[in-house]
XYZ file of C-alpha atoms in Angstrom:
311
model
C 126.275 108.352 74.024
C 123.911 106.555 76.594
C 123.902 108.335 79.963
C 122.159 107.197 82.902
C 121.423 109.402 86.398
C 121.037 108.441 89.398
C 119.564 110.117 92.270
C 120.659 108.619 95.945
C 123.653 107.056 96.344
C 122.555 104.750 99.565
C 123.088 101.243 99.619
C 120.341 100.744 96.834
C 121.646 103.481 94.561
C 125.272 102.796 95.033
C 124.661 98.918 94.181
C 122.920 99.816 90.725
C 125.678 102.003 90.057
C 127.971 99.228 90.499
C 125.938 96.761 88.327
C 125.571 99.077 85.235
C 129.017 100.201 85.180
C 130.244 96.360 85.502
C 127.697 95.784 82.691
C 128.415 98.868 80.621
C 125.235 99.872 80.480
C 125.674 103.325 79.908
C 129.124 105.973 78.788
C 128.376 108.814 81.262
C 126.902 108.777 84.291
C 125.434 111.806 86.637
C 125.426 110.710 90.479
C 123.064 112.971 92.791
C 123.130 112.616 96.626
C 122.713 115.647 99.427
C 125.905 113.521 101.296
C 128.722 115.254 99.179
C 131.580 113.490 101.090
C 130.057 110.049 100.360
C 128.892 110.470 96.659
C 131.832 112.155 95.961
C 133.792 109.248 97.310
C 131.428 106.765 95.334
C 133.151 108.398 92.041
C 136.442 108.141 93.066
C 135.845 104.541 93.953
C 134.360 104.009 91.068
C 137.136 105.661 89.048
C 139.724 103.531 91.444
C 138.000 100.262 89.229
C 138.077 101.572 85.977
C 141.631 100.220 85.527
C 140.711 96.670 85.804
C 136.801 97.004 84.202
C 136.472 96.533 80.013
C 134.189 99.359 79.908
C 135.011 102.566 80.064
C 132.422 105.546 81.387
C 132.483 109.383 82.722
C 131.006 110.242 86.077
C 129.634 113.506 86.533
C 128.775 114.269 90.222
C 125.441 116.172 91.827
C 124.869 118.449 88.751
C 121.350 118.281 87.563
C 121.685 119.771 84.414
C 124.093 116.764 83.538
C 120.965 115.321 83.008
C 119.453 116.843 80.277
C 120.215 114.637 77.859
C 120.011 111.658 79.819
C 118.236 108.681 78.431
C 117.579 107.367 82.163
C 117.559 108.926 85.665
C 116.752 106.219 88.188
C 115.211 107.480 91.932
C 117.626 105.929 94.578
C 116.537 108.550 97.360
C 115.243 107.256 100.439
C 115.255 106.971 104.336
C 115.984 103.196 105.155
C 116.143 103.742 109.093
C 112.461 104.477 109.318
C 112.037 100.781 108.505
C 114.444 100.066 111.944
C 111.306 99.633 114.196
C 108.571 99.175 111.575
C 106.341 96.058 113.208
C 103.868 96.268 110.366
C 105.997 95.475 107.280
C 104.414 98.613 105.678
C 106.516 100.719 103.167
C 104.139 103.439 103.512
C 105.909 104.464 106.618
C 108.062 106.044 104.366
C 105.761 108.200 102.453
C 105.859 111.447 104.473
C 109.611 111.715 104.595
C 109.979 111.120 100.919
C 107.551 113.434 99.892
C 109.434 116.460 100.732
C 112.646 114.575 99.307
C 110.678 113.582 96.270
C 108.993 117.382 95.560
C 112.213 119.056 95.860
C 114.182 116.511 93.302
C 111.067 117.502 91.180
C 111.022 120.886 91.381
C 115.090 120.633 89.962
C 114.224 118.022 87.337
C 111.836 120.386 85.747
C 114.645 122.880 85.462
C 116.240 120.679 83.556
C 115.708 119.795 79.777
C 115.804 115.560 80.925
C 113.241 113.787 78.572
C 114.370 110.298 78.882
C 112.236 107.555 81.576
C 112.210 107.929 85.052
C 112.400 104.871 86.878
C 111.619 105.173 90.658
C 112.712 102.503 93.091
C 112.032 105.088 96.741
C 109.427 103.308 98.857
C 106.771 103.161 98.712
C 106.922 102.632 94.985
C 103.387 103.173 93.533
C 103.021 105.978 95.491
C 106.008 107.744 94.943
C 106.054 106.814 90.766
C 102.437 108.861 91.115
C 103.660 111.225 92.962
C 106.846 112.114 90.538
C 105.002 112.390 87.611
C 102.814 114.853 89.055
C 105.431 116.985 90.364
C 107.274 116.502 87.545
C 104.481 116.924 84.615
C 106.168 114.349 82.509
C 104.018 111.730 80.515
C 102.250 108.718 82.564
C 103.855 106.415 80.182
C 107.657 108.268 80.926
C 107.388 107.609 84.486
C 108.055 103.918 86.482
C 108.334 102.296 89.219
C 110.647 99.053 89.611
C 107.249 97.940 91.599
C 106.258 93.796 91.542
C 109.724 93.203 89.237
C 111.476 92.566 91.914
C 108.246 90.598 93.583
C 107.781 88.560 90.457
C 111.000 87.465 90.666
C 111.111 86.814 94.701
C 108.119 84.319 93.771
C 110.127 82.477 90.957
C 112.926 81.848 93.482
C 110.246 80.771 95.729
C 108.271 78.396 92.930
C 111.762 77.293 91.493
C 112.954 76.083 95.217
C 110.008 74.353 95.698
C 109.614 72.467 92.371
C 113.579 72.073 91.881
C 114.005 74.243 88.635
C 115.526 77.097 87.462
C 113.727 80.430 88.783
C 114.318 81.457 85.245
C 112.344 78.920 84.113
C 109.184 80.217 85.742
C 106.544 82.068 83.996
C 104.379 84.522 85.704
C 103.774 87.883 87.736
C 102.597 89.050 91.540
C 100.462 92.022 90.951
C 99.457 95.081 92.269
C 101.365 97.049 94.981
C 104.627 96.539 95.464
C 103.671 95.982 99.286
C 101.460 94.314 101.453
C 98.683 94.613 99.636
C 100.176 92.672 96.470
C 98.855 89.296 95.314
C 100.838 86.134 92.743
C 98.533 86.097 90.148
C 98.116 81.894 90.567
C 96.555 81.937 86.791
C 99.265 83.394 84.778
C 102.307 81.122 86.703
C 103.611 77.920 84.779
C 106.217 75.680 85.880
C 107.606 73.332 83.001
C 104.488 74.700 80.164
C 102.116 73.353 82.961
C 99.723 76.190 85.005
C 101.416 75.622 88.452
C 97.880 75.288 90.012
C 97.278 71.831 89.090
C 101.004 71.079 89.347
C 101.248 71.835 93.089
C 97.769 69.772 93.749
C 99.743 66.511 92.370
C 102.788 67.270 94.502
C 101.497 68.745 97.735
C 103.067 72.194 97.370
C 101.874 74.719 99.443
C 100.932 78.225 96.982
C 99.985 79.779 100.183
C 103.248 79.907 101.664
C 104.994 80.467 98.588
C 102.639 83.371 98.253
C 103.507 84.837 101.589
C 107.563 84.109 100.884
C 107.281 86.209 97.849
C 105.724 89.152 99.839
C 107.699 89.216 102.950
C 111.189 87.898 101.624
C 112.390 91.595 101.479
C 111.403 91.819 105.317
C 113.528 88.587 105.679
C 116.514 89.791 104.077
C 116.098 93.515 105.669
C 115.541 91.850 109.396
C 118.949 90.007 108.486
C 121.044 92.915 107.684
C 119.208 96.130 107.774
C 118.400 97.270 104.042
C 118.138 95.283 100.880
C 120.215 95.936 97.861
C 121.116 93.229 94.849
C 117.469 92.198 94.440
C 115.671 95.441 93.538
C 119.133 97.067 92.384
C 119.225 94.057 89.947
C 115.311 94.867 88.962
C 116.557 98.459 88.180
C 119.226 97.781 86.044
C 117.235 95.270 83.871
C 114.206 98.096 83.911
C 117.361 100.594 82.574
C 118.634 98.148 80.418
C 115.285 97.676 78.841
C 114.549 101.056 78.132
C 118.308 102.492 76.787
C 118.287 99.440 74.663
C 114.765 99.714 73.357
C 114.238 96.112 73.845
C 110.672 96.242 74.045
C 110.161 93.820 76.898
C 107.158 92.873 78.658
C 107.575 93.157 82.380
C 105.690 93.993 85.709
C 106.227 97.211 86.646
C 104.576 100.170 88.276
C 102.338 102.077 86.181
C 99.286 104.163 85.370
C 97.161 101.635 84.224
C 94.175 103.137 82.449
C 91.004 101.382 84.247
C 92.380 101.874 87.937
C 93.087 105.037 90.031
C 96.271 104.693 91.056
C 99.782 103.448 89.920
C 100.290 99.895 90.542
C 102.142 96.627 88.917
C 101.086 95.363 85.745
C 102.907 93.438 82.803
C 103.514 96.116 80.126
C 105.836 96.809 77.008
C 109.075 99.027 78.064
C 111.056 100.315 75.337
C 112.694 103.122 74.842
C 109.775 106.041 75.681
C 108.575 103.863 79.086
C 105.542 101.741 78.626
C 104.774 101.529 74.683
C 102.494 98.783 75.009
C 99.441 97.778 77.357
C 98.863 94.327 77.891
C 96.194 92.734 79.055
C 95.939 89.594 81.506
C 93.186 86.648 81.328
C 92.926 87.338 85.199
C 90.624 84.967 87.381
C 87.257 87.086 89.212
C 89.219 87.016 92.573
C 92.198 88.146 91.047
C 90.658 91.244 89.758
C 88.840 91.852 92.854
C 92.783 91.468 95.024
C 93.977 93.862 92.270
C 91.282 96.434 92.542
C 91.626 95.850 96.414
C 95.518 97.128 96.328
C 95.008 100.091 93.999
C 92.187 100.856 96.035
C 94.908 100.753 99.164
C 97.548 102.753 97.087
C 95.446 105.399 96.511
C 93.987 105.726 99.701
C 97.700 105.534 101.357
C 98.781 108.032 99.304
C 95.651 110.664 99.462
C 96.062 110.446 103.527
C 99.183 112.341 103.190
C 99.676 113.824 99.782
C 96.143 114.920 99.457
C 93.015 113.863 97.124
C 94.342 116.307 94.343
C 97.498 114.547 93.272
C 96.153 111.731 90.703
């Protein structure tokens, strides 16, 4: 039986819910959120579809030691209003809240038996993965953020736009935080089995401003209707997909990488017990000078409030 938790049923958490249950991702799932009245009415919604759905699945509401034998518990939780009048762009403005939020679900996830991956989407990502697996004590390699997935795949929408093809059809990764700090890693994106460098130099496209879409796009979707949802919702359920099925896939996310400090985005091999692979990029200098530049900025974020003791 595959069984999948999640914890924050907001407009994020609720929207992966709804994409693994169409999918049938999972046969039980355990739905966690302090708002009783609304997650409770989440379940009955979601029971309301089963009818008309080809999968069928059990919903077990705000009972943590549902989760022991869960192969996935996903991190939903969150505060999206303290975004409302955020001039910067800067998830960190979300750190302090979510700490408390974050150390509490902690505190109740090591009084359960859960040994499956925990895959973090709160903001700010990096921060927060780190942060979890401290509290928590469970293995680096156990413990994931959804980090530049969702990036990566905001600058192949960008890229495919631009060159007319199929964002699916673009190879490549942004890098680092899943923030401002982040980076597209110009070296390792091809368009049609041709590095996209020399390809935008024949057609006048402007990396730059691709670059900058792929960064701020959530900001441009947020600024049009207050949160985001199907994009990183979407980059959760294929980061859950990946590890129930074992499909040992090679993807950007948020991890401990072994040569930096801090948690950041990175292509690595998820399967079934997190990241069971490293890989390792052919980066340019000035790439690995931007990527030691935004671990350098996670870390530094994240020891202003959490402290210099929490690695």
């Amino acid at each position: 039986m595959r069984k999948i938790g999640i914890i924050g049923l907001g407009h994020v958490g609720s929207t992966v819910a709804h994409g693994l249950i169409v999918e049938g991702v999972a046969d039980e799932y355990v739905f966690i959120d302090l708002n009783e009245k609304k997650v409770n009415s989440d379940a009955l919604d979601f029971e309301d579809a089963k009818t008309n759905l080809t999968n069928s699945f059990k919903i077990t509401v705000n009972d943590y030691s549902a989760l022991d034998d869960a192969d996935v518990v996903i991190s939903a939780l969150g505060k999206i209003e303290l975004q409302y009048n955020n001039t910067t762009h800067d998830r960190f403005v979300e750190l302090a809240h979510n700490v408390d939020q974050v150390k509490s679900v902690s505190a109740k996830l090591r009084a359960t038996d859960f040994s499956g991956v925990l895959v973090v989407i709160t903001n700010p990502c990096d921060a927060i993965a780190a942060l979890y697996q401290a509290e928590t004590g469970y293995p680096q390699e156990k413990v994931l953020g959804t980090g530049t997935l969702l990036d990566t795949a905001r600058m192949h929408r960008a890229v495919g736009a631009a060159f007319d093809i199929d964002p699916r059809s673009v190879e490549g990764y942004n890098l680092g935080e899943h923030g401002n700090s982040q980076f597209t890693a110009w070296s390792t994106v091809r368009v049609m089995s041709r590095p996209i460098v020399e390809l935008a130099e024949e057609q006048g496209v402007d990396l730059a401003a691709i670059e900058k879409d792929s960064i701020v796009g959530g900001y441009t979707v947020f600024d049009g209707k207050g949160y985001t949802a199907y994009g990183i919702a979407t980059s959760a359920i294929r980061l859950a997909k990946t590890v129930v099925q074992d499909a040992r896939t090679e993807m950007p996310v948020s991890h401990k990488r072994p040569e930096y400090a801090s948690y950041l985005s990175y292509p690595a091999v998820v399967g079934r017990e997190g990241v069971v692979a490293y890989t390792q990029l052919d980066l340019t200098e000035e790439e690995l000078v931007k990527l030691q530049a935004s671990a350098d900025s996670i870390q530094s974020h994240f020891e202003a409030v959490v402290g210099k003791n929490v690695r």
